[in-house]
Tab-separated table of C-alpha atoms in Angstrom:
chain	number	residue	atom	x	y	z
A	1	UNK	CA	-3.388	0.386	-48.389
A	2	UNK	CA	-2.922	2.884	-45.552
A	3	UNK	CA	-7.257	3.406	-45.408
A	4	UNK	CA	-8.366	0.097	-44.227
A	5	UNK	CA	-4.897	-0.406	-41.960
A	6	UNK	CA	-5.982	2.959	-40.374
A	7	UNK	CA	-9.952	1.705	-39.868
A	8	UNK	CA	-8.468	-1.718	-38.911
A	9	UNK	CA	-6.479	-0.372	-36.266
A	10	UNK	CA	-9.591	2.235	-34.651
A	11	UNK	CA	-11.724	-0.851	-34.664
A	12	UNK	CA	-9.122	-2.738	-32.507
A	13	UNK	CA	-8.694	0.728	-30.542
A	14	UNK	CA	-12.090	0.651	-30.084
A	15	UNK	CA	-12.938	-3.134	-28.951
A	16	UNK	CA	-9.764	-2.749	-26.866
A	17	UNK	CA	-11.818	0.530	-24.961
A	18	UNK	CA	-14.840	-1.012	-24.431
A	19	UNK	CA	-13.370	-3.857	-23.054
A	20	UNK	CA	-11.295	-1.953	-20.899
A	21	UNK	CA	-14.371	0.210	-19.981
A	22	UNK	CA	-16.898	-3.169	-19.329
A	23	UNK	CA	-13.944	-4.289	-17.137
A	24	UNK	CA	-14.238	-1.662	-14.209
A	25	UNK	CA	-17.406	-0.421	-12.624
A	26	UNK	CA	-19.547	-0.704	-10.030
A	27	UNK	CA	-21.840	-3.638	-10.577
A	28	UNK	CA	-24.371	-2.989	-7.479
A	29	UNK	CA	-23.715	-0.556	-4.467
A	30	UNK	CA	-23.368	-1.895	-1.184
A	31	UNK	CA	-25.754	-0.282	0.423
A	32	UNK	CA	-28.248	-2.250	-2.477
A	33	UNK	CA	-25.975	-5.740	-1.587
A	34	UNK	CA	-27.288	-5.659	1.848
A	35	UNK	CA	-30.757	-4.512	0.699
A	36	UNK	CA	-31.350	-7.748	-1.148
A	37	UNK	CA	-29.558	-9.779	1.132
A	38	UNK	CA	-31.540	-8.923	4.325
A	39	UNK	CA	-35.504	-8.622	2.188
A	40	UNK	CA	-35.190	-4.823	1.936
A	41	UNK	CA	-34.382	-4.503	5.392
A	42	UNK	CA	-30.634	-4.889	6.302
A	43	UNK	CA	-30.431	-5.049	10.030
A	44	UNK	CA	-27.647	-2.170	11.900
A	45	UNK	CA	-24.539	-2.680	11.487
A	46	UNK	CA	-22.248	-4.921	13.926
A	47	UNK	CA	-18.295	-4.864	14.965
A	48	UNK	CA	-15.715	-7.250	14.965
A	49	UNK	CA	-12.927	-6.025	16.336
A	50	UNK	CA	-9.879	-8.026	15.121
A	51	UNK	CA	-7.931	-9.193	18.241
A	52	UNK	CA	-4.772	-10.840	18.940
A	53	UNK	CA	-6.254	-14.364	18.376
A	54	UNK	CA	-7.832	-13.625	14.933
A	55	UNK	CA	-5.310	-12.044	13.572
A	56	UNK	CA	-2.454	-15.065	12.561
A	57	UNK	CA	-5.794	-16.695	10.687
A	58	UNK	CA	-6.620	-13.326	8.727
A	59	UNK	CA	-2.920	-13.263	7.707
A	60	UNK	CA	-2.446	-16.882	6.936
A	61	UNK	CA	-5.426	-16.404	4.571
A	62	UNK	CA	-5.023	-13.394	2.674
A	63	UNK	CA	-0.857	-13.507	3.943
A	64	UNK	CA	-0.926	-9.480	4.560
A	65	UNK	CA	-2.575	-8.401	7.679
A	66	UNK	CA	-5.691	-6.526	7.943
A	67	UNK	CA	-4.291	-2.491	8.264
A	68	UNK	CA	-7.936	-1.907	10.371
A	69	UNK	CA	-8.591	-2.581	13.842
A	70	UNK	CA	-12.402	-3.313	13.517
A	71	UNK	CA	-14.541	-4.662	10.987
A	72	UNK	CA	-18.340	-3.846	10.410
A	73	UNK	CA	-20.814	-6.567	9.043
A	74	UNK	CA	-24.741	-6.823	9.129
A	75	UNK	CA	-25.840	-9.900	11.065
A	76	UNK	CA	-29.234	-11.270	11.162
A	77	UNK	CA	-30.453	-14.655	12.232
A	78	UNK	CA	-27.608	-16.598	11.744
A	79	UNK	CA	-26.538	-15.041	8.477
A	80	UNK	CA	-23.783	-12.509	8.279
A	81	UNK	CA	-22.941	-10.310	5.060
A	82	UNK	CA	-19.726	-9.044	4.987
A	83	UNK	CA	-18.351	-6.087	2.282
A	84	UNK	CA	-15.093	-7.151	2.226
A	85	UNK	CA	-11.722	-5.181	0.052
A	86	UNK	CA	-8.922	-7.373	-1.648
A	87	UNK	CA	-6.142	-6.290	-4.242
A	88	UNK	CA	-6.722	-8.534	-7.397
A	89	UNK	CA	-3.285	-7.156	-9.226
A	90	UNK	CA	-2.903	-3.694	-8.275
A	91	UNK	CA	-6.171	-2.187	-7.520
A	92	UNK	CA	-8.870	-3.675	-4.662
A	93	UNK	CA	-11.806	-5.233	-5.708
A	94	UNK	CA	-15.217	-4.937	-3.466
A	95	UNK	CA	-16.680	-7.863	-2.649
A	96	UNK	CA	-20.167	-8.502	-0.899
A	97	UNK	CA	-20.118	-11.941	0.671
A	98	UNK	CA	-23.226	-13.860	2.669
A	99	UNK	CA	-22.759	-15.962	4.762
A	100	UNK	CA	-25.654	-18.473	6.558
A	101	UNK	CA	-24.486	-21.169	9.037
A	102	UNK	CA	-20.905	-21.617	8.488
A	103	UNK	CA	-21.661	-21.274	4.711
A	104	UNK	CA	-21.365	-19.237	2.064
A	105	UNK	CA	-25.392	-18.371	0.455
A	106	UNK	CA	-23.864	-15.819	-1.751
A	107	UNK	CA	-21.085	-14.038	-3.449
A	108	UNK	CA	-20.800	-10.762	-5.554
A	109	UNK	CA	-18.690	-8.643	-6.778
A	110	UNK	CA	-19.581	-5.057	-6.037
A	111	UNK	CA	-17.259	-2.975	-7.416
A	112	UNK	CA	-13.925	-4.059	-9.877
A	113	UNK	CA	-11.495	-1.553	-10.430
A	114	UNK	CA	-8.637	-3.574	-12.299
A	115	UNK	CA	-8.215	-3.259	-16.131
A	116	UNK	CA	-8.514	-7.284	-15.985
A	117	UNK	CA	-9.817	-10.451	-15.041
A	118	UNK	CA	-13.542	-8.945	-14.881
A	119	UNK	CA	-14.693	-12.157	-15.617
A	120	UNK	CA	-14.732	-12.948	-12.196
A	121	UNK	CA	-18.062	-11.312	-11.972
A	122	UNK	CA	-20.037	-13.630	-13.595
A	123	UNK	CA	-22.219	-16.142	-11.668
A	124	UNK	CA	-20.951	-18.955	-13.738
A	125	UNK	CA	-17.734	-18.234	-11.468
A	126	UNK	CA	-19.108	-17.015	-8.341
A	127	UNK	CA	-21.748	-20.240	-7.650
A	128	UNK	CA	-18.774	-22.211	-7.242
A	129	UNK	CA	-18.633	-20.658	-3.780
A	130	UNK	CA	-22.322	-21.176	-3.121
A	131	UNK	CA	-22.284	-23.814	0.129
A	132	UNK	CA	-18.719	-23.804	0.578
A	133	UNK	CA	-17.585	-23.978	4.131
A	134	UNK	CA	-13.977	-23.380	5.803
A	135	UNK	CA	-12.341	-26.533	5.823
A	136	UNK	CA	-8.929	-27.913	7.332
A	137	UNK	CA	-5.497	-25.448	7.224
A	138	UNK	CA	-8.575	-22.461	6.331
A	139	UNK	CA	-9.249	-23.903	3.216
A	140	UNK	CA	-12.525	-23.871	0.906
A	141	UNK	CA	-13.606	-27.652	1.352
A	142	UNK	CA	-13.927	-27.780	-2.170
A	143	UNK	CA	-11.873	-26.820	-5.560
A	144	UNK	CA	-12.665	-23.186	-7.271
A	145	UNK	CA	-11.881	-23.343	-10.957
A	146	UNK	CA	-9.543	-20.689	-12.061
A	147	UNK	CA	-10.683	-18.627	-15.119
A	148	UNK	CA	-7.415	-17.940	-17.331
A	149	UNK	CA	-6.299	-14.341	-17.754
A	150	UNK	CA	-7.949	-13.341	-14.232
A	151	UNK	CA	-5.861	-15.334	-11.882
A	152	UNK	CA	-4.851	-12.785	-9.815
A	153	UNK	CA	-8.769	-11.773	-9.211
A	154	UNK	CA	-9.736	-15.616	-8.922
A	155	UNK	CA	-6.989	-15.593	-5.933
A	156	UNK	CA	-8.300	-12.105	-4.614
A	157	UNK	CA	-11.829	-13.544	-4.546
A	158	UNK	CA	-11.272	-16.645	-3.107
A	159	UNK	CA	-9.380	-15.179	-0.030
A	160	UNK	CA	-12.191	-13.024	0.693
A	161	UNK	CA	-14.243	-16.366	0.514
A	162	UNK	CA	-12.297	-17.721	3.252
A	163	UNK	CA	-11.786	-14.683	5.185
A	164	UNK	CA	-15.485	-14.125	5.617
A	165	UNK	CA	-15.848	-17.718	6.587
A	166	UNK	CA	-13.475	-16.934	9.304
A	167	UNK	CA	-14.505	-13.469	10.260
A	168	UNK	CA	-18.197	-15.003	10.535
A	169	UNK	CA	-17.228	-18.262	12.904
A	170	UNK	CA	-15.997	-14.827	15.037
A	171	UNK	CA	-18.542	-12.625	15.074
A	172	UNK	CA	-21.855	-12.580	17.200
A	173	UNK	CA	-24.131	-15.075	15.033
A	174	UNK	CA	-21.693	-17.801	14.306
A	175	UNK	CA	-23.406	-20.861	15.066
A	176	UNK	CA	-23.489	-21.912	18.913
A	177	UNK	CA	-23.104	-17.812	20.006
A	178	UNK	CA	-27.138	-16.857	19.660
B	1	UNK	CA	63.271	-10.683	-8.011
B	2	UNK	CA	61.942	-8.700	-10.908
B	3	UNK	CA	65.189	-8.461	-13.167
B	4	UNK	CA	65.094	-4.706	-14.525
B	5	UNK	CA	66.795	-5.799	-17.767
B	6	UNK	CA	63.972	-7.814	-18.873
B	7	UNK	CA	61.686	-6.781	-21.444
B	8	UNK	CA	58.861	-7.699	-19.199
B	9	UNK	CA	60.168	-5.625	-16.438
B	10	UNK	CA	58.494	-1.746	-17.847
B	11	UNK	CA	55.124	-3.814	-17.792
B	12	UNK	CA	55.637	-5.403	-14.620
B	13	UNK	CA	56.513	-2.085	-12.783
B	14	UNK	CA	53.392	-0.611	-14.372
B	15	UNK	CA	51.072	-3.395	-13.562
B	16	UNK	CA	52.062	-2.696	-9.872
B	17	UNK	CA	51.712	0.573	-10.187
B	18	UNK	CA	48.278	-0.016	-11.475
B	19	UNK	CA	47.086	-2.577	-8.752
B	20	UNK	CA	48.309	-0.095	-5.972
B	21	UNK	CA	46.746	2.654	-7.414
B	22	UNK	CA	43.469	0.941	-8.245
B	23	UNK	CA	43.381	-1.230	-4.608
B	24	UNK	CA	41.016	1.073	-2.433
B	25	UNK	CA	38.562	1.326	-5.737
B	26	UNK	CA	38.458	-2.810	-5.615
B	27	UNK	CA	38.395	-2.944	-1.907
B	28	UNK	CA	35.606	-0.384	-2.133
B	29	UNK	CA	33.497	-2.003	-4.983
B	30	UNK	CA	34.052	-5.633	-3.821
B	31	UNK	CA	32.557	-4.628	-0.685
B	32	UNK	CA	29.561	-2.317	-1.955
B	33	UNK	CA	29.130	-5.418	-4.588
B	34	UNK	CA	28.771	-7.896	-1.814
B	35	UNK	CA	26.835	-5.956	0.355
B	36	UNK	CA	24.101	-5.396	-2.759
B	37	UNK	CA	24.399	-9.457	-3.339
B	38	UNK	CA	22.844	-10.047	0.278
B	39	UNK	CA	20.531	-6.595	0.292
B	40	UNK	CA	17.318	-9.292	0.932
B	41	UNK	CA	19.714	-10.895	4.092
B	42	UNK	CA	20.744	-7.636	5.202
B	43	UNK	CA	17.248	-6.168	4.920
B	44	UNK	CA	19.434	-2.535	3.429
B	45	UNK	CA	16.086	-1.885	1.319
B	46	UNK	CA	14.118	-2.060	4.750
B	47	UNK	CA	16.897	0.511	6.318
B	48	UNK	CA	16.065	4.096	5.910
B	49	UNK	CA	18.328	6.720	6.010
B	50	UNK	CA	17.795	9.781	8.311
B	51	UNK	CA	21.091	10.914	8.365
B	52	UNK	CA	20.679	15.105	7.391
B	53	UNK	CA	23.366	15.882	4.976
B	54	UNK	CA	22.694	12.240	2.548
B	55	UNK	CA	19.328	13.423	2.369
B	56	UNK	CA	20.000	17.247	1.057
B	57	UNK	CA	22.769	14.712	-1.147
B	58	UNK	CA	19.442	13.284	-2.431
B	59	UNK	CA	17.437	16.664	-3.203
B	60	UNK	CA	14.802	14.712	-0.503
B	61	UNK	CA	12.928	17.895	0.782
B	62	UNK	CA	9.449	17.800	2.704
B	63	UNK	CA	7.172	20.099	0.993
B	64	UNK	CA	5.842	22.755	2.710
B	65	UNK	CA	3.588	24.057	4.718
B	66	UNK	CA	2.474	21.064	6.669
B	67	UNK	CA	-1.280	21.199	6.675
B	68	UNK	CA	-2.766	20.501	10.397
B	69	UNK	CA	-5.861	20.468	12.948
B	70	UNK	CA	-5.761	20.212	16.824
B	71	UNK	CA	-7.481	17.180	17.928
B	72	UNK	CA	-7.380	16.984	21.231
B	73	UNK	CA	-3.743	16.894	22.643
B	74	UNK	CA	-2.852	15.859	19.228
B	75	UNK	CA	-2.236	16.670	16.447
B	76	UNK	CA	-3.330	15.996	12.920
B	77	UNK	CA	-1.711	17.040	9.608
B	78	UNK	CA	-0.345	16.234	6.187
B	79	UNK	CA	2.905	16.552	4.630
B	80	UNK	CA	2.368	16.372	0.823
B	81	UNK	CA	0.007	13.082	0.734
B	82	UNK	CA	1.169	11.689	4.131
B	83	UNK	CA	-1.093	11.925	7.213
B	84	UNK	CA	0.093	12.403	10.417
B	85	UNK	CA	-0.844	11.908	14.153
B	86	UNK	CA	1.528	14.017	15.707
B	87	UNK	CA	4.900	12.271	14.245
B	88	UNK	CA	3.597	8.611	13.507
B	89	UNK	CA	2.541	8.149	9.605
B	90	UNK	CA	-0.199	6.826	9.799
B	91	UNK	CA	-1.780	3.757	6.730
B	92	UNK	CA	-3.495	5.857	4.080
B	93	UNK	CA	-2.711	8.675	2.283
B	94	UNK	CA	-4.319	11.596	1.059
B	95	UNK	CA	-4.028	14.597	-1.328
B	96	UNK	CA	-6.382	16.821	0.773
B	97	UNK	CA	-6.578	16.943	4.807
B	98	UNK	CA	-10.146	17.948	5.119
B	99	UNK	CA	-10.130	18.053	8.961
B	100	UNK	CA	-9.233	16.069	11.940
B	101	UNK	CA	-10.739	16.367	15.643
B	102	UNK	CA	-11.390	14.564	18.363
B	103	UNK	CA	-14.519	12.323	18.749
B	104	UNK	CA	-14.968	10.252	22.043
B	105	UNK	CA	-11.941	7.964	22.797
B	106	UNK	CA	-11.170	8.105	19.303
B	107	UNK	CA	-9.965	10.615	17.026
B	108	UNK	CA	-12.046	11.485	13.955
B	109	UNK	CA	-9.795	12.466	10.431
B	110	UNK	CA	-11.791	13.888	7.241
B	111	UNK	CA	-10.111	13.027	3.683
B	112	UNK	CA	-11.847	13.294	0.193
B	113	UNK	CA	-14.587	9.893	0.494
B	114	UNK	CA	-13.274	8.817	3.400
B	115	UNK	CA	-13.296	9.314	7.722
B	116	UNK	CA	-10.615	7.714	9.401
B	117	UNK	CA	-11.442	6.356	13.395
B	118	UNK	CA	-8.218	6.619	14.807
B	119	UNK	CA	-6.868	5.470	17.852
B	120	UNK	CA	-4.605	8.187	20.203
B	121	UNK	CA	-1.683	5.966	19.941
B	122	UNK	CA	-2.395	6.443	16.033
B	123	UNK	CA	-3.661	3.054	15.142
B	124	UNK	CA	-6.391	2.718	11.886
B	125	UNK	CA	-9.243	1.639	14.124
B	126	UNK	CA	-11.390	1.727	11.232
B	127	UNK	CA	-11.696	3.313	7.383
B	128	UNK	CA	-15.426	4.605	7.071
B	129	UNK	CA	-16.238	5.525	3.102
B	130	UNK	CA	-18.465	6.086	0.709
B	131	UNK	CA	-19.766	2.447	0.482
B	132	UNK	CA	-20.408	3.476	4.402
B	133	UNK	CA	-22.123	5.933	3.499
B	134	UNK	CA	-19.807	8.904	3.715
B	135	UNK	CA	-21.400	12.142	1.880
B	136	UNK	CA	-20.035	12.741	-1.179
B	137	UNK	CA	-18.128	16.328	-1.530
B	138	UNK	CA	-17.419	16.573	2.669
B	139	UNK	CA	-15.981	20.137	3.190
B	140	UNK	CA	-15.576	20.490	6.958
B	141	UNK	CA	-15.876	18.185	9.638
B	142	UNK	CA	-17.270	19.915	13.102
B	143	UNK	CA	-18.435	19.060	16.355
B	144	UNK	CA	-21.805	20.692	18.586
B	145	UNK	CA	-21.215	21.473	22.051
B	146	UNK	CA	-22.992	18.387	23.356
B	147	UNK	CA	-20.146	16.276	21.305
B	148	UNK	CA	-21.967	15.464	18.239
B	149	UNK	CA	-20.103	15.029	14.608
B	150	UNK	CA	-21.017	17.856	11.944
B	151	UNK	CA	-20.109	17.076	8.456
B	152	UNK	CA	-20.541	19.721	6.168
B	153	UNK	CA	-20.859	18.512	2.463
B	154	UNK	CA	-21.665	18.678	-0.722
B	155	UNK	CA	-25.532	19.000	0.115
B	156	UNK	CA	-25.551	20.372	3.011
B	157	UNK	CA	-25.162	19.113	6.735
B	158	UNK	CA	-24.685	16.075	8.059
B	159	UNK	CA	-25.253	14.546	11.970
B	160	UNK	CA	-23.627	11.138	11.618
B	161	UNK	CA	-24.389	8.400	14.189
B	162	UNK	CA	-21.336	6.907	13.631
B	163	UNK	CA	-22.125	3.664	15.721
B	164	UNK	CA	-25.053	2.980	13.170
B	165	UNK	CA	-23.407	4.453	9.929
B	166	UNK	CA	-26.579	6.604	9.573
B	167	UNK	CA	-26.195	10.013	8.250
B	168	UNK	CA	-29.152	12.210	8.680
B	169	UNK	CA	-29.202	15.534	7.096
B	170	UNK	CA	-30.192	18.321	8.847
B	171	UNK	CA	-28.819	21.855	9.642
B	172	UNK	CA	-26.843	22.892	12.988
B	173	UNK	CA	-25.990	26.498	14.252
B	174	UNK	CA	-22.704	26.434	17.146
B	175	UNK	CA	-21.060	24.169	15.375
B	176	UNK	CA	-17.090	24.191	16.405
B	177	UNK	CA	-15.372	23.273	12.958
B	178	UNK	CA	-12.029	21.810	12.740
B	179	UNK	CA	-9.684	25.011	11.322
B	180	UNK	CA	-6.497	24.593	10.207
B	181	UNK	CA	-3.481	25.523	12.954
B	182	UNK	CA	0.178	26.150	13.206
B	183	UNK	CA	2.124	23.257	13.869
B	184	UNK	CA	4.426	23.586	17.549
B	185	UNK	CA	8.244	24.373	15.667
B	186	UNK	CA	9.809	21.663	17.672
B	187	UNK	CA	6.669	19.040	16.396
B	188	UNK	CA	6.552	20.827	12.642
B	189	UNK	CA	11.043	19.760	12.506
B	190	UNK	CA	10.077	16.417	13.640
B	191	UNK	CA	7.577	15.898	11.219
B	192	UNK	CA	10.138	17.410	8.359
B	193	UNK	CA	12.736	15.134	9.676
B	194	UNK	CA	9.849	12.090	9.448
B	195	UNK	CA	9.245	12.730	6.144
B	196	UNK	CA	12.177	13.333	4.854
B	197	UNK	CA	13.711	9.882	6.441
B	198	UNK	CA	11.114	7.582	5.033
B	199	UNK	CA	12.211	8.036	1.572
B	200	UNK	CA	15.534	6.920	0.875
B	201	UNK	CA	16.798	3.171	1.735
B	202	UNK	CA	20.277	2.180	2.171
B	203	UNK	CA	19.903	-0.090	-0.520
B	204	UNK	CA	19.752	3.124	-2.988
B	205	UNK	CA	22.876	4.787	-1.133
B	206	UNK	CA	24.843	1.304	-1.789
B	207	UNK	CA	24.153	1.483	-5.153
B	208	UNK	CA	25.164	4.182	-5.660
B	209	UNK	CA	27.871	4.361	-4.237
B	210	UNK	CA	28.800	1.129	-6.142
B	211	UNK	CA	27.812	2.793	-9.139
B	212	UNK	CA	29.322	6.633	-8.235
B	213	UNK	CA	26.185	7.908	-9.061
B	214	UNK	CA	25.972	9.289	-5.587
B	215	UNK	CA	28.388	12.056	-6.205
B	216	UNK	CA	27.152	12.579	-10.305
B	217	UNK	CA	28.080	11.954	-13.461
B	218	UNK	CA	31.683	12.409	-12.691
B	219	UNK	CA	31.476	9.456	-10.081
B	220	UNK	CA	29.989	7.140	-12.627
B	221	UNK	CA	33.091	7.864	-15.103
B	222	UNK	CA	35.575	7.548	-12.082
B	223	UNK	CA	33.960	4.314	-11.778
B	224	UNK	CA	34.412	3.686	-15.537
B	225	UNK	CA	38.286	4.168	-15.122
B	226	UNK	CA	38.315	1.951	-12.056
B	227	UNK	CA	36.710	-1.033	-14.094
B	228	UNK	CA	39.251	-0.100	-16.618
B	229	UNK	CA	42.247	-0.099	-14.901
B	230	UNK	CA	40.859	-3.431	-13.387
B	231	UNK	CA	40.566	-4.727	-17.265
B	232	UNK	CA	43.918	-3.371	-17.730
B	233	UNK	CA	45.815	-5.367	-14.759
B	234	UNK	CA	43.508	-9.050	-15.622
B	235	UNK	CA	45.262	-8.075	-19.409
B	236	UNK	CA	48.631	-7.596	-18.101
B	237	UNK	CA	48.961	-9.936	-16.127
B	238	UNK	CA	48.246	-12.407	-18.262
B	239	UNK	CA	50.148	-11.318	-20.930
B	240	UNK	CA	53.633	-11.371	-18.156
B	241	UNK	CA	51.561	-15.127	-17.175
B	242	UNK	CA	51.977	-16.073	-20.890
B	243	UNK	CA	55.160	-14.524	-21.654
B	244	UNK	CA	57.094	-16.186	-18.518
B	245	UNK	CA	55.696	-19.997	-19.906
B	246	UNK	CA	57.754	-18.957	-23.489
C-alpha cells in the first residue's frame, strides 16, 4: 500500500533531519567556555607565538602544520584554556580545552559542524581526558576509547588533547615558568 | 624473407603497415601511460602549469575586476575567492574583501567574520573571528589619525584593542576608511597570471593528453582508433604466429 510506504518513508526523512540537525551546533560560545573556566572572570588574553622549535611537535601531533603564526590562550595561575580548531572529516570542530599543571581539568566541545560523529560531545566521552598528561613520543599517557561511527572526530579531539598539552608546557604558566 | 606468394604475405604487409603507422601513437601513449603510473614519484599533480596558451587550452580565465585596498606599500585584493598580498596567495579564502590596511608592523585584512593579522612578507600571523569576538555584519574597516582600528559594523562602530581582543563600541568622526583602489597594470597581470597558474596540474595535462581529451572529442576518438589499430596488430600477429606453427 503506497499510504503507509509514503508515511514510513517521511518518518525516516524526518528522524534522519533531526539527527542531522542535533548533530551540528554550537553547544556553548567561547567567550561563555572561558567564563566558567576562569569563575566569571577569564583573565586577558596571552600569545604563543609558534616558533621554529614548536613547530615539528605541533605537526607530529596533529601531522599538518599550524597555517597561524601565533596562538592566543587565557592563562591564570597555572591553568591555561586553550580554544583550539581541528577538522573531524571535512569540517573543523571547536574545541575548548583546560588545562591545570601539565593536565588536562577539562574538555568541551564548543562548536561541531560535521553531519557526524556528534557523539563526541558527550561527557561520557570527554572525562576520559580528565587528568591526562602528555606522555612519551606526545602521547596521552592513557587509552581514549573510540566511539564507532565518529572516528574521525574521536581522532580530531584527541589531537587537540595533545596539542594543548604541548602548547601549554610552552606558554607562560607551564609549570617551573611563574 | 617474407615470400610474396604466400597467402600470409597480404596480411603480413598490412600488419607492417599498421605497426609503422600506429608507432608514434604507442611511443606517445606508453610514455604518457608511464609517466601517469609514477604521477605520486614525479610529484606532476604538485606541478602547475603557467605556461599562457595551455591555460586559454583550458578555458582557465581569472575573473575580473580584481577587488583591492592600499595597505601600506602593499597591496591587498581578491581575485574571485583568493586573497592576495600583492602577488603571494595568501591561506584563507573569501567571497567578499571587506578591507585591508595597514595596522602597526602588521597588516590588518577585513573578510565576512573574520580579521586577518598579516605579516608584510604575507605570512597568517593570526585569524581573529567571531569566537574572538569579531562584530558580526563588519562593513568597513578604518583607521583614526592617531593609528587606532575603526570597524564599522552591523551595530555601529567599533575601537578594537586588538592586543586584548576587546571591542568597545563607540562612535569616531576622521576616520580614514580603507576604499577600494586600482590595482598598478604591471601588479593587476601578475596577479592574473597567479591565478590563472594555480589551477591546472600537469597531472591533468598528462591525462589528457593520454586520453586526447586535451584537443576534444575528436582526440578521444583518434585515441579510440589508436587502441584499435593496436588490437588489430596483437590479432594479426597472432593469427601469422599460429598460421606459421601449421
Amino acid at each position: 500500500m503506497a499510504f503507509p510506504r509514503t508515511l514510513a518513508f517521511l518518518a525516516l526523512a524526518t528522524i534522519a533531519l533531526s539527527a542531522h540537525s542535533a548533530a551540528q551546533g554550537i553547544y556553548q560560545t567561547p567567550e561563555d567556555f572561558l567564563r566558567e573556566a576562569f569563575a566569571g572572570a577569564p583573565p586577558e588574553p596571552s600569545k604563543l607565538w609558534i616558533d621554529e622549535k614548536l613547530k615539528p611537535g605541533i605537526r607530529a601531533i596533529l601531522e599538518h602544520d599550524l597555517d597561524v603564526l601565533r596562538l592566543r590562550y587565557w592563562g591564570k595561575d597555572g591553568r591555561t584554556a586553550w580554544i583550539l580548531e581541528e577538522i573531524g572529516k571535512e569540517r573543523p570542530i571547536t574545541t575548548g580545552i583546560v588545562i591545570h599543571r601539565g593536565a588536562i581539568e577539562r574538555i568541551k566541545i564548543l562548536v561541531f559542524r560535521e553531519s557526524r560523529g556528534w557523539e563526541v560531545r558527550y561527557p561520557f566521552f570527554t572525562d576520559q581526558f580528565t587528568g591526562a598528561t602528555l606522555g612519551t613520543g606526545q602521547q596521552l599517557d592513557r587509552d581514549i576509547d573510540g566511539i564507532s561511527g565518529a572516528t574521525l572526530s574521536v581522532r580530531a579531539l584527541t589531537k587537540v588533547a595533545r596539542l594543548a598539552l604541548l602548547l601549554h608546557a610552552h606558554s607562560d604558566f607551564a609549570d617551573g615558568k611563574q | 624473407m617474407a615470400n610474396n606468394n604466400s597467402p600470409r604475405a597480404p596480411l603480413q604487409q598490412w600488419h607492417r603497415r599498421v605497426g609503422m603507422t600506429g608507432a608514434v601513437f604507442f611511443v606517445f601513449l606508453i610514455t604518457t601511460g608511464l609517466l601517469l603510473n609514477h604521477t605520486g614519484a614525479l610529484g606532476l599533480g604538485k606541478r602547475l602549469i603557467q605556461t599562457p596558451w595551455l591555460l586559454d587550452l583550458y578555458h582557465i580565465s581569472a575573473p575580473e575586476p580584481p577587488v583591492a585596498f592600499s595597505a601600506g606599500e602593499h597591496f591587498v585584493s581578491r581575485l574571485g575567492d583568493r586573497l592576495y598580498l600583492d602577488t603571494k596567495e595568501l591561506p584563507e579564502r573569501g567571497e567578499h574583501l571587506i578591507g585591508g590596511l595597514k595596522l602597526g608592523d602588521t597588516l590588518l585584512i577585513a573578510i565576512p567574520g573574520k580579521l586577518l593579522v598579516i605579516s608584510p612578507t604575507g605570512e597568517l600571523i593570526e585569524r581573529i573571528d567571531s569566537a574572538d569576538g569579531v562584530p558580526a555584519g563588519m562593513k568597513r574597516i578604518g583607521i583614526t589619525a592617531s593609528g587606532q582600528l575603526v570597524i564599522r559594523a552591523a551595530h555601529g562602530d567599533y575601537l578594537p584593542d586588538l592586543e586584548k581582543l576587546d571591542w568597545r563600541k563607540s562612535a569616531t568622526a576622521n576616520v580614514d576608511w580603507a576604499t577600494p583602489v586600482t590595482l598598478p597594470p604591471e601588479l593587476e597581470e601578475k596577479l592574473m597570471q597567479a591565478y590563472r597558474g594555480s589551477g591546472l596540474p600537469l597531472e591533468r595535462v598528462i591525462l589528457d593528453l593520454h586520453s586526447g581529451r586535451i584537443v576534444g572529442q575528436w582526440g578521444v576518438y583518434v585515441v579510440d582508433g589508436a587502441a584499435l589499430l593496436f588490437l588489430a596488430l596483437v590479432i594479426t600477429g597472432l593469427w601469422m604466429w599460429a598460421k606459421q606453427r601449421v
